[in-house]
Amino acid sequence: MNLKSLLLAGGALLSGTAASAGGYQVTLAGQKNNGMGGVGVGLSLDQAAMFYNPGALAMVKDRGVQVGVNLTLARNAFVAEGSNQQRELRNSYTTPLNFYAGFGPAEGKFRAGIAVYTPFGSKLQYANGWEGRTSLTDIDLKSVFVQPTVSYAITDQLSVGAGLVVLAYGAVNLQRDIALPDSYGHVELDGKADTKFGFNAGIFFKPSDKLSLGINYRSKIDAVVKDGDVTFSGIPASFSSRFQATKFNATLPLIATTSVGLGIMPNEKLTIGFDASLAQWSKYRVLRFDFDQQVNGSTVSESKRAYQDALTFRLGGQYKLTEGLTVRAGGAYDQTPVQDGFVTPETPDNDRISGTVGASYSFGKFGVDLSAQYVGIQKRTQTQNELINNATTDRIAGTYKTNIVIPGIGLNYAF
Amino acid sequence: MNTFLFRKFTPLAALLGLGITACQPDLEDDFKPNKGSADFSRYIAVGNSLTAGFSDGGLYLEGQVNSYPNILATQFRTAGGGEFNQPLFTEAQRNGSGYLSLTGFTSAGTPTTANVTTNLAVRSLNPTLYTRYEGRVDNLGVPGIRLSDIHTAGYGSTQGNAYFERITPATTATQTYFQRVKAEAATATFFSNWLGNNDILGYATTGGVGGIITRTDTFTLKNNRIVNVLTTNGAKGIVATIPDVTNIPFFTTVRVADIRARFKAANPALDVYIQTTGTAGAQVVRLATDADLLTLPSSAVIGTATTGSPFPVGAGVGTGVGQSNPVPNQFVLDATEQTNVRTATTAFNTAITNKANEKGLAIFDSNAFFARVATSGITTNGVTNTASFISGNLFSLDGVHPTPRGYAVIANEMIRAINSKYNASVPTVNPNDYRGVRFPQ
């Protein structure tokens, strides 16, 4: 597979399934990191440092270009409360992409670069006629961030960096069925997000050859959809006067994340990383849609989310087996931001446990990175009583279980 | 990729393939149906119109298919349940007794209905008789039957109840309902029993004018007898209490406050007047209060002109002779009559509950359930349902009997009670797969 065909494949769908980090956040930004449980804040592995910790970019030895693509294969099972019938997704996949190019003088203290990655996304297509059809039948969230980055090594041990994060592309497509007294209609909400800006900044400290530390902050960006399209279908004439909206506005918070990371290099061959992140999901209180005309008696639809801030812990390492071959392994524990009684079909979430493996082979300046992740989203049951107690009966009671497998491949070229 | 790389990464790729196959989670083993200590191999249903699947003021094929006993039997089949035969009307006679269909709404938003008169199963008009059903019957729901009727000889004859007549074998034409239940109970392993609604309903729906409330001692005695005969052979089962009918759309749709507002909009001097039963049975006229319940059929009468009266029906300026055109008594359930209804409901439910507990049976407390629905509705898998007429999804066009959605919700509540009592895991249904009120196409 050459670079060109890889780009073509990746360009087909710039999106990601919620692979890691809870909610609809995706952390598949670097192929080496992907093989190591997603660690990276306290390391300076490669150009993907622009995402994990821009402060570490100045400490990355090589300048170069790298591209990575992942294939997310999510498999879900759902059984409604009281039922014995298992529902499975109409299986789909997404291919989150990442691209980095880093430049700078060979021996200088400056590094600059550009990063393209997809930190948020989700795609789920539920079974036809499933019990939660009036909450959701299909969701496809996509986001592409572009991040010009600079990094500067203040001393040999300390470097800082920052990037301007541009929400260059954001798209939302939500579909659900509408319950009518004697039939179902369908509504599709489809919109593009406005271009928005945020930042990604970090500090990297490497007191010795054996130890490095990092801290990183990625700011919140509100994905604002204005004048998205509302399309109704299957609404009989007797009800059509109640479903007149054609446009909608909505805002989805792409939340801030603060991370600290630790790198330990006991010898030249072995690198171990540990990251802890706090995702500020508590900003996600409600999902609100404003319509230009009424939808079943109201121009507003509000659905409670009440997410909570969530922690993620990652541990991973790599070992350089031969001059060319490096192998990796890691794992992560990822707390869910979703409280009991608030689970929705768009993110059938729970705590996640993932295991990863990876390997790289380098042929001088050119290298290939492979990674594979297995994410187990723990079984989650919410009862109708929990929904009633939280006034969240717009969603469905039952048990969800989701597993995700994500193979990925990356190519890199060092100048 | 060269062969060297391929060789190096083959184990990884194999691992990956394994991962993808093992990826689909499976929850089915967590939710395996189980009959617990119950035995569903032969289930019979005893009851009235609610058990028969009566809806929209009639008994017709779609209602029968969506009866709660049929839903229960279908779910029981996942846990060892057997065949369940209902006295279904044929496809050619699918409209059975005929029923109400919604034709639209007036400009004021009042629904308009029409009687379906085609494809009926009527074999005689005077007396009204329906096409007979020969063959095994597991759903013994007989529309109109009161608990007080169960020992009445000839109830299944051509002079009796037409719905019972059509399932009563010609060889035992004078068989009582009790005798029929006894015969079927001999081989039943599980039963549902929901009788008694009509022992109050006739009184309530005629505003306390027609129909009488069964005496509590009679009710208790007959309830005990039928539960005894159902459990003689050790069958397990479920009984249901009687809902307080003042919560149903038949009594909650037409409101005094709305009528008053309508009259006052036309002429501020007008108010709502009703005819009611005073002390010693005297008919009195008085100003209506918000506590008076008006029946669903009153909406066709209130506001219409009457020859010889300057006031439309329901309107007036005072209680004196000629000062009003009161709503006739049979459309009004006043406070005293409501108390009579509630007192009887409580007494009957005590009898039902005591007997069920004595026999260790599951109980579906439909009174508590429908009271809860009247207060806060019930959300089924994200869909809101209420006790409102037409828009609420649960009650059919007669304002008394459930829609298929309503019956599905009832079946689910019964399944929960059965599961809890017999430590069983019978799956519930998705009520949203069953329709509410059918709208004109």
PDB file of N, CA and C in Angstrom, chain A residues 73 75-79 81-84 86 88 131 134 179-182 184 238-239 325 357 359-361 363 370 372 374 379 384 393-396 399-405 407 409, chain B residues 1-2 4-5 8-9 12 15-16 19-20 22-28 30-31 33 78 379 381-383 390 393 405 416 426-428 430 432-441:
ATOM      1  N   LEU A  73     -14.125  -0.921  13.953  1.00  0.00           N
ATOM      2  CA  LEU A  73     -15.192  -1.896  13.747  1.00  0.00           C
ATOM      3  C   LEU A  73     -15.899  -2.056  15.087  1.00  0.00           C
ATOM      4  N   ARG A  75     -19.021  -3.323  17.363  1.00  0.00           N
ATOM      5  CA  ARG A  75     -20.084  -4.331  17.398  1.00  0.00           C
ATOM      6  C   ARG A  75     -20.833  -4.155  18.715  1.00  0.00           C
ATOM      7  N   ASN A  76     -22.166  -4.070  18.586  1.00  0.00           N
ATOM      8  CA  ASN A  76     -22.966  -3.750  19.759  1.00  0.00           C
ATOM      9  C   ASN A  76     -24.114  -4.740  19.897  1.00  0.00           C
ATOM     10  N   ALA A  77     -24.453  -5.050  21.127  1.00  0.00           N
ATOM     11  CA  ALA A  77     -25.645  -5.858  21.397  1.00  0.00           C
ATOM     12  C   ALA A  77     -26.507  -5.083  22.366  1.00  0.00           C
ATOM     13  N   PHE A  78     -27.818  -5.128  22.135  1.00  0.00           N
ATOM     14  CA  PHE A  78     -28.746  -4.435  23.017  1.00  0.00           C
ATOM     15  C   PHE A  78     -29.951  -5.327  23.264  1.00  0.00           C
ATOM     16  N   VAL A  79     -30.366  -5.378  24.532  1.00  0.00           N
ATOM     17  CA  VAL A  79     -31.622  -6.055  24.865  1.00  0.00           C
ATOM     18  C   VAL A  79     -32.438  -5.081  25.703  1.00  0.00           C
ATOM     19  N   GLU A  81     -35.260  -3.579  28.216  1.00  0.00           N
ATOM     20  CA  GLU A  81     -35.694  -4.061  29.530  1.00  0.00           C
ATOM     21  C   GLU A  81     -36.917  -4.972  29.377  1.00  0.00           C
ATOM     22  N   GLY A  82     -36.842  -6.139  29.959  1.00  0.00           N
ATOM     23  CA  GLY A  82     -37.963  -7.074  29.918  1.00  0.00           C
ATOM     24  C   GLY A  82     -37.974  -7.965  28.702  1.00  0.00           C
ATOM     25  N   SER A  83     -37.208  -7.594  27.680  1.00  0.00           N
ATOM     26  CA  SER A  83     -37.226  -8.354  26.436  1.00  0.00           C
ATOM     27  C   SER A  83     -36.184  -9.466  26.470  1.00  0.00           C
ATOM     28  N   ASN A  84     -36.293 -10.396  25.535  1.00  0.00           N
ATOM     29  CA  ASN A  84     -35.241 -11.407  25.384  1.00  0.00           C
ATOM     30  C   ASN A  84     -34.642 -11.333  23.986  1.00  0.00           C
ATOM     31  N   GLN A  86     -32.268  -9.874  21.230  1.00  0.00           N
ATOM     32  CA  GLN A  86     -31.037  -9.098  21.080  1.00  0.00           C
ATOM     33  C   GLN A  86     -31.038  -8.325  19.776  1.00  0.00           C
ATOM     34  N   GLU A  88     -28.750  -6.028  17.177  1.00  0.00           N
ATOM     35  CA  GLU A  88     -27.362  -5.742  16.810  1.00  0.00           C
ATOM     36  C   GLU A  88     -27.348  -4.628  15.785  1.00  0.00           C
ATOM     37  N   GLU A 131     -36.062  -1.243  19.556  1.00  0.00           N
ATOM     38  CA  GLU A 131     -36.954  -0.645  20.554  1.00  0.00           C
ATOM     39  C   GLU A 131     -36.674   0.836  20.784  1.00  0.00           C
ATOM     40  N   THR A 134     -37.319   5.581  18.418  1.00  0.00           N
ATOM     41  CA  THR A 134     -37.773   6.972  18.510  1.00  0.00           C
ATOM     42  C   THR A 134     -36.737   7.864  19.204  1.00  0.00           C
ATOM     43  N   ALA A 179     -42.873   8.582  16.584  1.00  0.00           N
ATOM     44  CA  ALA A 179     -44.017   7.746  16.944  1.00  0.00           C
ATOM     45  C   ALA A 179     -45.300   8.498  16.662  1.00  0.00           C
ATOM     46  N   LEU A 180     -46.102   7.978  15.761  1.00  0.00           N
ATOM     47  CA  LEU A 180     -47.435   8.503  15.505  1.00  0.00           C
ATOM     48  C   LEU A 180     -48.413   7.486  16.093  1.00  0.00           C
ATOM     49  N   PRO A 181     -49.683   7.880  16.296  1.00  0.00           N
ATOM     50  CA  PRO A 181     -50.592   6.942  16.977  1.00  0.00           C
ATOM     51  C   PRO A 181     -50.680   5.571  16.298  1.00  0.00           C
ATOM     52  N   ASP A 182     -50.636   5.540  14.981  1.00  0.00           N
ATOM     53  CA  ASP A 182     -50.835   4.258  14.303  1.00  0.00           C
ATOM     54  C   ASP A 182     -49.733   3.926  13.298  1.00  0.00           C
ATOM     55  N   TYR A 184     -45.215   4.976  12.109  1.00  0.00           N
ATOM     56  CA  TYR A 184     -43.981   5.704  12.405  1.00  0.00           C
ATOM     57  C   TYR A 184     -43.628   6.608  11.229  1.00  0.00           C
ATOM     58  N   SER A 238     -52.559  13.333   7.654  1.00  0.00           N
ATOM     59  CA  SER A 238     -53.306  13.767   8.848  1.00  0.00           C
ATOM     60  C   SER A 238     -52.398  14.381   9.909  1.00  0.00           C
ATOM     61  N   PHE A 239     -51.084  14.109   9.846  1.00  0.00           N
ATOM     62  CA  PHE A 239     -50.181  14.650  10.865  1.00  0.00           C
ATOM     63  C   PHE A 239     -49.196  15.669  10.311  1.00  0.00           C
ATOM     64  N   LEU A 325      13.061  -3.190  13.856  1.00  0.00           N
ATOM     65  CA  LEU A 325      11.747  -3.577  14.399  1.00  0.00           C
ATOM     66  C   LEU A 325      11.547  -3.130  15.842  1.00  0.00           C
ATOM     67  N   VAL A 357      -1.822  -3.582  20.794  1.00  0.00           N
ATOM     68  CA  VAL A 357      -0.497  -4.060  20.385  1.00  0.00           C
ATOM     69  C   VAL A 357      -0.072  -3.256  19.169  1.00  0.00           C
ATOM     70  N   ALA A 359       3.448  -2.505  16.199  1.00  0.00           N
ATOM     71  CA  ALA A 359       4.817  -2.768  15.764  1.00  0.00           C
ATOM     72  C   ALA A 359       5.195  -1.760  14.694  1.00  0.00           C
ATOM     73  N   SER A 360       6.469  -1.463  14.627  1.00  0.00           N
ATOM     74  CA  SER A 360       6.965  -0.582  13.567  1.00  0.00           C
ATOM     75  C   SER A 360       8.161  -1.248  12.913  1.00  0.00           C
ATOM     76  N   TYR A 361       8.318  -0.978  11.662  1.00  0.00           N
ATOM     77  CA  TYR A 361       9.546  -1.375  11.017  1.00  0.00           C
ATOM     78  C   TYR A 361      10.080  -0.184  10.244  1.00  0.00           C
ATOM     79  N   PHE A 363      12.852   1.388   7.576  1.00  0.00           N
ATOM     80  CA  PHE A 363      13.848   1.134   6.531  1.00  0.00           C
ATOM     81  C   PHE A 363      14.599   2.445   6.359  1.00  0.00           C
ATOM     82  N   LEU A 370       2.201  -0.343  12.561  1.00  0.00           N
ATOM     83  CA  LEU A 370       0.937  -1.062  12.624  1.00  0.00           C
ATOM     84  C   LEU A 370       0.444  -1.029  14.064  1.00  0.00           C
ATOM     85  N   ALA A 372      -3.110  -2.265  16.681  1.00  0.00           N
ATOM     86  CA  ALA A 372      -4.427  -2.876  16.818  1.00  0.00           C
ATOM     87  C   ALA A 372      -4.900  -2.656  18.238  1.00  0.00           C
ATOM     88  N   TYR A 374      -8.237  -3.318  21.014  1.00  0.00           N
ATOM     89  CA  TYR A 374      -9.494  -3.960  21.356  1.00  0.00           C
ATOM     90  C   TYR A 374     -10.055  -3.167  22.527  1.00  0.00           C
ATOM     91  N   LYS A 379     -20.529  -3.867  29.987  1.00  0.00           N
ATOM     92  CA  LYS A 379     -21.981  -4.044  29.895  1.00  0.00           C
ATOM     93  C   LYS A 379     -22.657  -2.983  30.753  1.00  0.00           C
ATOM     94  N   GLN A 384     -35.988   1.323  33.556  1.00  0.00           N
ATOM     95  CA  GLN A 384     -37.033   2.329  33.314  1.00  0.00           C
ATOM     96  C   GLN A 384     -37.221   3.187  34.564  1.00  0.00           C
ATOM     97  N   THR A 393     -36.973   9.852  30.213  1.00  0.00           N
ATOM     98  CA  THR A 393     -37.664   8.760  29.523  1.00  0.00           C
ATOM     99  C   THR A 393     -37.707   8.956  28.005  1.00  0.00           C
ATOM    100  N   ASP A 394     -36.985   9.973  27.507  1.00  0.00           N
ATOM    101  CA  ASP A 394     -36.900  10.106  26.047  1.00  0.00           C
ATOM    102  C   ASP A 394     -35.941   9.076  25.456  1.00  0.00           C
ATOM    103  N   ARG A 395     -35.259   8.325  26.302  1.00  0.00           N
ATOM    104  CA  ARG A 395     -34.382   7.254  25.817  1.00  0.00           C
ATOM    105  C   ARG A 395     -34.912   5.923  26.307  1.00  0.00           C
ATOM    106  N   ILE A 396     -34.125   4.889  26.199  1.00  0.00           N
ATOM    107  CA  ILE A 396     -34.681   3.561  26.404  1.00  0.00           C
ATOM    108  C   ILE A 396     -33.955   2.786  27.496  1.00  0.00           C
ATOM    109  N   THR A 399     -30.114  -3.131  28.268  1.00  0.00           N
ATOM    110  CA  THR A 399     -28.708  -3.456  28.486  1.00  0.00           C
ATOM    111  C   THR A 399     -27.931  -3.331  27.181  1.00  0.00           C
ATOM    112  N   TYR A 400     -26.843  -2.598  27.255  1.00  0.00           N
ATOM    113  CA  TYR A 400     -25.962  -2.437  26.107  1.00  0.00           C
ATOM    114  C   TYR A 400     -24.618  -3.104  26.375  1.00  0.00           C
ATOM    115  N   LYS A 401     -24.027  -3.634  25.328  1.00  0.00           N
ATOM    116  CA  LYS A 401     -22.631  -4.074  25.414  1.00  0.00           C
ATOM    117  C   LYS A 401     -22.000  -3.800  24.049  1.00  0.00           C
ATOM    118  N   THR A 402     -20.844  -3.161  24.073  1.00  0.00           N
ATOM    119  CA  THR A 402     -20.180  -2.809  22.822  1.00  0.00           C
ATOM    120  C   THR A 402     -18.712  -3.216  22.894  1.00  0.00           C
ATOM    121  N   ASN A 403     -18.222  -3.759  21.809  1.00  0.00           N
ATOM    122  CA  ASN A 403     -16.787  -4.020  21.655  1.00  0.00           C
ATOM    123  C   ASN A 403     -16.334  -3.332  20.374  1.00  0.00           C
ATOM    124  N   ILE A 404     -15.134  -2.840  20.381  1.00  0.00           N
ATOM    125  CA  ILE A 404     -14.602  -2.189  19.191  1.00  0.00           C
ATOM    126  C   ILE A 404     -13.218  -2.760  18.898  1.00  0.00           C
ATOM    127  N   VAL A 405     -12.990  -3.101  17.654  1.00  0.00           N
ATOM    128  CA  VAL A 405     -11.667  -3.518  17.214  1.00  0.00           C
ATOM    129  C   VAL A 405     -11.175  -2.461  16.229  1.00  0.00           C
ATOM    130  N   PRO A 407      -7.908  -1.862  13.932  1.00  0.00           N
ATOM    131  CA  PRO A 407      -6.591  -1.988  13.332  1.00  0.00           C
ATOM    132  C   PRO A 407      -6.198  -0.660  12.688  1.00  0.00           C
ATOM    133  N   ILE A 409      -2.868   1.534  10.451  1.00  0.00           N
ATOM    134  CA  ILE A 409      -1.573   1.508   9.783  1.00  0.00           C
ATOM    135  C   ILE A 409      -1.093   2.932   9.573  1.00  0.00           C
TER     136      ILE A 409
ATOM    137  N   MET B   1       4.450  -4.072   0.307  1.00  0.00           N
ATOM    138  CA  MET B   1       5.050  -4.726   1.468  1.00  0.00           C
ATOM    139  C   MET B   1       5.884  -5.934   1.029  1.00  0.00           C
ATOM    140  N   ASN B   2       7.089  -6.055   1.491  1.00  0.00           N
ATOM    141  CA  ASN B   2       7.900  -7.208   1.078  1.00  0.00           C
ATOM    142  C   ASN B   2       7.633  -8.428   1.958  1.00  0.00           C
ATOM    143  N   PHE B   4       9.440 -10.107   3.872  1.00  0.00           N
ATOM    144  CA  PHE B   4       9.995 -10.057   5.224  1.00  0.00           C
ATOM    145  C   PHE B   4       8.975  -9.435   6.195  1.00  0.00           C
ATOM    146  N   LEU B   5       8.438  -8.331   5.750  1.00  0.00           N
ATOM    147  CA  LEU B   5       7.447  -7.647   6.585  1.00  0.00           C
ATOM    148  C   LEU B   5       6.232  -8.528   6.798  1.00  0.00           C
ATOM    149  N   LYS B   8       6.876 -11.097   9.327  1.00  0.00           N
ATOM    150  CA  LYS B   8       6.941 -10.495  10.666  1.00  0.00           C
ATOM    151  C   LYS B   8       5.545 -10.195  11.220  1.00  0.00           C
ATOM    152  N   PHE B   9       4.685  -9.758  10.340  1.00  0.00           N
ATOM    153  CA  PHE B   9       3.404  -9.254  10.845  1.00  0.00           C
ATOM    154  C   PHE B   9       2.256 -10.243  10.736  1.00  0.00           C
ATOM    155  N   LEU B  12       0.450 -10.994  13.974  1.00  0.00           N
ATOM    156  CA  LEU B  12      -0.337  -9.827  14.386  1.00  0.00           C
ATOM    157  C   LEU B  12      -1.657  -9.798  13.624  1.00  0.00           C
ATOM    158  N   LEU B  15      -4.012 -12.450  14.844  1.00  0.00           N
ATOM    159  CA  LEU B  15      -4.571 -12.021  16.124  1.00  0.00           C
ATOM    160  C   LEU B  15      -5.724 -11.039  15.900  1.00  0.00           C
ATOM    161  N   LEU B  16      -5.504 -10.170  14.942  1.00  0.00           N
ATOM    162  CA  LEU B  16      -6.481  -9.149  14.598  1.00  0.00           C
ATOM    163  C   LEU B  16      -7.764  -9.786  14.082  1.00  0.00           C
ATOM    164  N   GLY B  19      -9.663 -11.219  16.770  1.00  0.00           N
ATOM    165  CA  GLY B  19     -10.278 -10.144  17.543  1.00  0.00           C
ATOM    166  C   GLY B  19     -11.588  -9.694  16.932  1.00  0.00           C
ATOM    167  N   ILE B  20     -11.615  -9.560  15.615  1.00  0.00           N
ATOM    168  CA  ILE B  20     -12.819  -9.068  14.955  1.00  0.00           C
ATOM    169  C   ILE B  20     -13.952 -10.072  15.082  1.00  0.00           C
ATOM    170  N   ALA B  22     -14.390 -12.288  17.402  1.00  0.00           N
ATOM    171  CA  ALA B  22     -14.819 -12.374  18.794  1.00  0.00           C
ATOM    172  C   ALA B  22     -15.455 -11.079  19.262  1.00  0.00           C
ATOM    173  N   CYS B  23     -15.534 -10.128  18.386  1.00  0.00           N
ATOM    174  CA  CYS B  23     -15.924  -8.776  18.788  1.00  0.00           C
ATOM    175  C   CYS B  23     -17.409  -8.639  19.085  1.00  0.00           C
ATOM    176  N   GLN B  24     -18.256  -9.338  18.302  1.00  0.00           N
ATOM    177  CA  GLN B  24     -19.706  -9.170  18.499  1.00  0.00           C
ATOM    178  C   GLN B  24     -20.110  -9.639  19.898  1.00  0.00           C
ATOM    179  N   PRO B  25     -20.576  -8.704  20.746  1.00  0.00           N
ATOM    180  CA  PRO B  25     -20.997  -9.122  22.083  1.00  0.00           C
ATOM    181  C   PRO B  25     -22.319  -9.898  22.013  1.00  0.00           C
ATOM    182  N   ASP B  26     -22.517 -10.761  22.973  1.00  0.00           N
ATOM    183  CA  ASP B  26     -23.740 -11.554  23.004  1.00  0.00           C
ATOM    184  C   ASP B  26     -24.375 -11.464  24.380  1.00  0.00           C
ATOM    185  N   LEU B  27     -25.603 -10.949  24.418  1.00  0.00           N
ATOM    186  CA  LEU B  27     -26.283 -10.775  25.698  1.00  0.00           C
ATOM    187  C   LEU B  27     -27.413 -11.779  25.885  1.00  0.00           C
ATOM    188  N   GLU B  28     -27.680 -12.574  24.837  1.00  0.00           N
ATOM    189  CA  GLU B  28     -28.891 -13.412  24.865  1.00  0.00           C
ATOM    190  C   GLU B  28     -28.921 -14.381  26.046  1.00  0.00           C
ATOM    191  N   ASP B  30     -28.005 -13.844  28.899  1.00  0.00           N
ATOM    192  CA  ASP B  30     -28.399 -13.138  30.126  1.00  0.00           C
ATOM    193  C   ASP B  30     -29.919 -13.016  30.248  1.00  0.00           C
ATOM    194  N   PHE B  31     -30.615 -13.210  29.135  1.00  0.00           N
ATOM    195  CA  PHE B  31     -32.059 -12.946  29.159  1.00  0.00           C
ATOM    196  C   PHE B  31     -32.854 -14.145  28.637  1.00  0.00           C
ATOM    197  N   PRO B  33     -35.607 -16.869  28.500  1.00  0.00           N
ATOM    198  CA  PRO B  33     -36.924 -17.046  29.112  1.00  0.00           C
ATOM    199  C   PRO B  33     -36.940 -18.277  30.014  1.00  0.00           C
ATOM    200  N   THR B  78     -42.468 -18.730  24.722  1.00  0.00           N
ATOM    201  CA  THR B  78     -41.001 -18.737  24.848  1.00  0.00           C
ATOM    202  C   THR B  78     -40.559 -19.485  26.099  1.00  0.00           C
ATOM    203  N   THR B 379     -44.497   5.902  29.835  1.00  0.00           N
ATOM    204  CA  THR B 379     -43.614   5.973  28.673  1.00  0.00           C
ATOM    205  C   THR B 379     -43.152   4.573  28.327  1.00  0.00           C
ATOM    206  N   ASN B 381     -40.625   2.575  26.019  1.00  0.00           N
ATOM    207  CA  ASN B 381     -39.469   2.663  25.120  1.00  0.00           C
ATOM    208  C   ASN B 381     -39.361   4.031  24.446  1.00  0.00           C
ATOM    209  N   GLY B 382     -39.469   5.063  25.240  1.00  0.00           N
ATOM    210  CA  GLY B 382     -39.287   6.420  24.730  1.00  0.00           C
ATOM    211  C   GLY B 382     -40.532   7.071  24.163  1.00  0.00           C
ATOM    212  N   VAL B 383     -41.648   6.348  24.097  1.00  0.00           N
ATOM    213  CA  VAL B 383     -42.876   6.921  23.536  1.00  0.00           C
ATOM    214  C   VAL B 383     -43.852   7.214  24.681  1.00  0.00           C
ATOM    215  N   ILE B 390     -57.951   9.677  22.458  1.00  0.00           N
ATOM    216  CA  ILE B 390     -57.339   9.698  21.119  1.00  0.00           C
ATOM    217  C   ILE B 390     -55.841   9.985  21.141  1.00  0.00           C
ATOM    218  N   ASN B 393     -53.037   7.359  23.089  1.00  0.00           N
ATOM    219  CA  ASN B 393     -52.614   6.058  22.523  1.00  0.00           C
ATOM    220  C   ASN B 393     -53.195   4.834  23.222  1.00  0.00           C
ATOM    221  N   ARG B 405     -52.247  -0.905  21.718  1.00  0.00           N
ATOM    222  CA  ARG B 405     -51.149  -0.413  22.564  1.00  0.00           C
ATOM    223  C   ARG B 405     -51.497  -0.578  24.035  1.00  0.00           C
ATOM    224  N   ARG B 416     -44.993  -8.889  34.288  1.00  0.00           N
ATOM    225  CA  ARG B 416     -44.130  -8.509  35.421  1.00  0.00           C
ATOM    226  C   ARG B 416     -44.645  -9.126  36.719  1.00  0.00           C
ATOM    227  N   VAL B 426     -40.560 -14.432  31.844  1.00  0.00           N
ATOM    228  CA  VAL B 426     -41.293 -14.359  30.579  1.00  0.00           C
ATOM    229  C   VAL B 426     -40.994 -12.987  29.984  1.00  0.00           C
ATOM    230  N   PRO B 427     -40.548 -12.933  28.715  1.00  0.00           N
ATOM    231  CA  PRO B 427     -40.226 -11.624  28.143  1.00  0.00           C
ATOM    232  C   PRO B 427     -41.470 -10.771  27.901  1.00  0.00           C
ATOM    233  N   THR B 428     -41.306  -9.470  28.045  1.00  0.00           N
ATOM    234  CA  THR B 428     -42.393  -8.544  27.722  1.00  0.00           C
ATOM    235  C   THR B 428     -42.328  -8.214  26.232  1.00  0.00           C
ATOM    236  N   ASN B 430     -42.693  -5.130  23.084  1.00  0.00           N
ATOM    237  CA  ASN B 430     -42.501  -3.699  22.876  1.00  0.00           C
ATOM    238  C   ASN B 430     -43.864  -3.090  22.549  1.00  0.00           C
ATOM    239  N   ASN B 432     -44.777  -0.373  21.632  1.00  0.00           N
ATOM    240  CA  ASN B 432     -44.800   0.527  20.470  1.00  0.00           C
ATOM    241  C   ASN B 432     -44.995  -0.227  19.156  1.00  0.00           C
ATOM    242  N   ASP B 433     -44.886  -1.560  19.226  1.00  0.00           N
ATOM    243  CA  ASP B 433     -45.204  -2.350  18.041  1.00  0.00           C
ATOM    244  C   ASP B 433     -46.712  -2.476  17.846  1.00  0.00           C
ATOM    245  N   TYR B 434     -47.487  -1.989  18.816  1.00  0.00           N
ATOM    246  CA  TYR B 434     -48.946  -2.068  18.756  1.00  0.00           C
ATOM    247  C   TYR B 434     -49.501  -0.652  18.611  1.00  0.00           C
ATOM    248  N   ARG B 435     -50.486  -0.497  17.762  1.00  0.00           N
ATOM    249  CA  ARG B 435     -50.959   0.849  17.449  1.00  0.00           C
ATOM    250  C   ARG B 435     -51.808   1.459  18.565  1.00  0.00           C
ATOM    251  N   GLY B 436     -51.886   2.784  18.544  1.00  0.00           N
ATOM    252  CA  GLY B 436     -52.865   3.507  19.338  1.00  0.00           C
ATOM    253  C   GLY B 436     -54.120   3.646  18.487  1.00  0.00           C
ATOM    254  N   VAL B 437     -54.738   4.819  18.535  1.00  0.00           N
ATOM    255  CA  VAL B 437     -55.953   5.037  17.729  1.00  0.00           C
ATOM    256  C   VAL B 437     -55.578   5.132  16.251  1.00  0.00           C
ATOM    257  N   ARG B 438     -56.365   4.441  15.433  1.00  0.00           N
ATOM    258  CA  ARG B 438     -56.104   4.505  13.988  1.00  0.00           C
ATOM    259  C   ARG B 438     -56.715   5.782  13.413  1.00  0.00           C
ATOM    260  N   PHE B 439     -55.876   6.493  12.678  1.00  0.00           N
ATOM    261  CA  PHE B 439     -56.328   7.741  12.061  1.00  0.00           C
ATOM    262  C   PHE B 439     -56.791   7.487  10.636  1.00  0.00           C
ATOM    263  N   PRO B 440     -57.662   8.372  10.120  1.00  0.00           N
ATOM    264  CA  PRO B 440     -58.101   8.200   8.732  1.00  0.00           C
ATOM    265  C   PRO B 440     -56.899   8.249   7.805  1.00  0.00           C
ATOM    266  N   GLN B 441     -56.873   7.392   6.841  1.00  0.00           N
ATOM    267  CA  GLN B 441     -55.711   7.334   5.945  1.00  0.00           C
ATOM    268  C   GLN B 441     -55.791   8.442   4.900  1.00  0.00           C
TER     269      GLN B 441
END
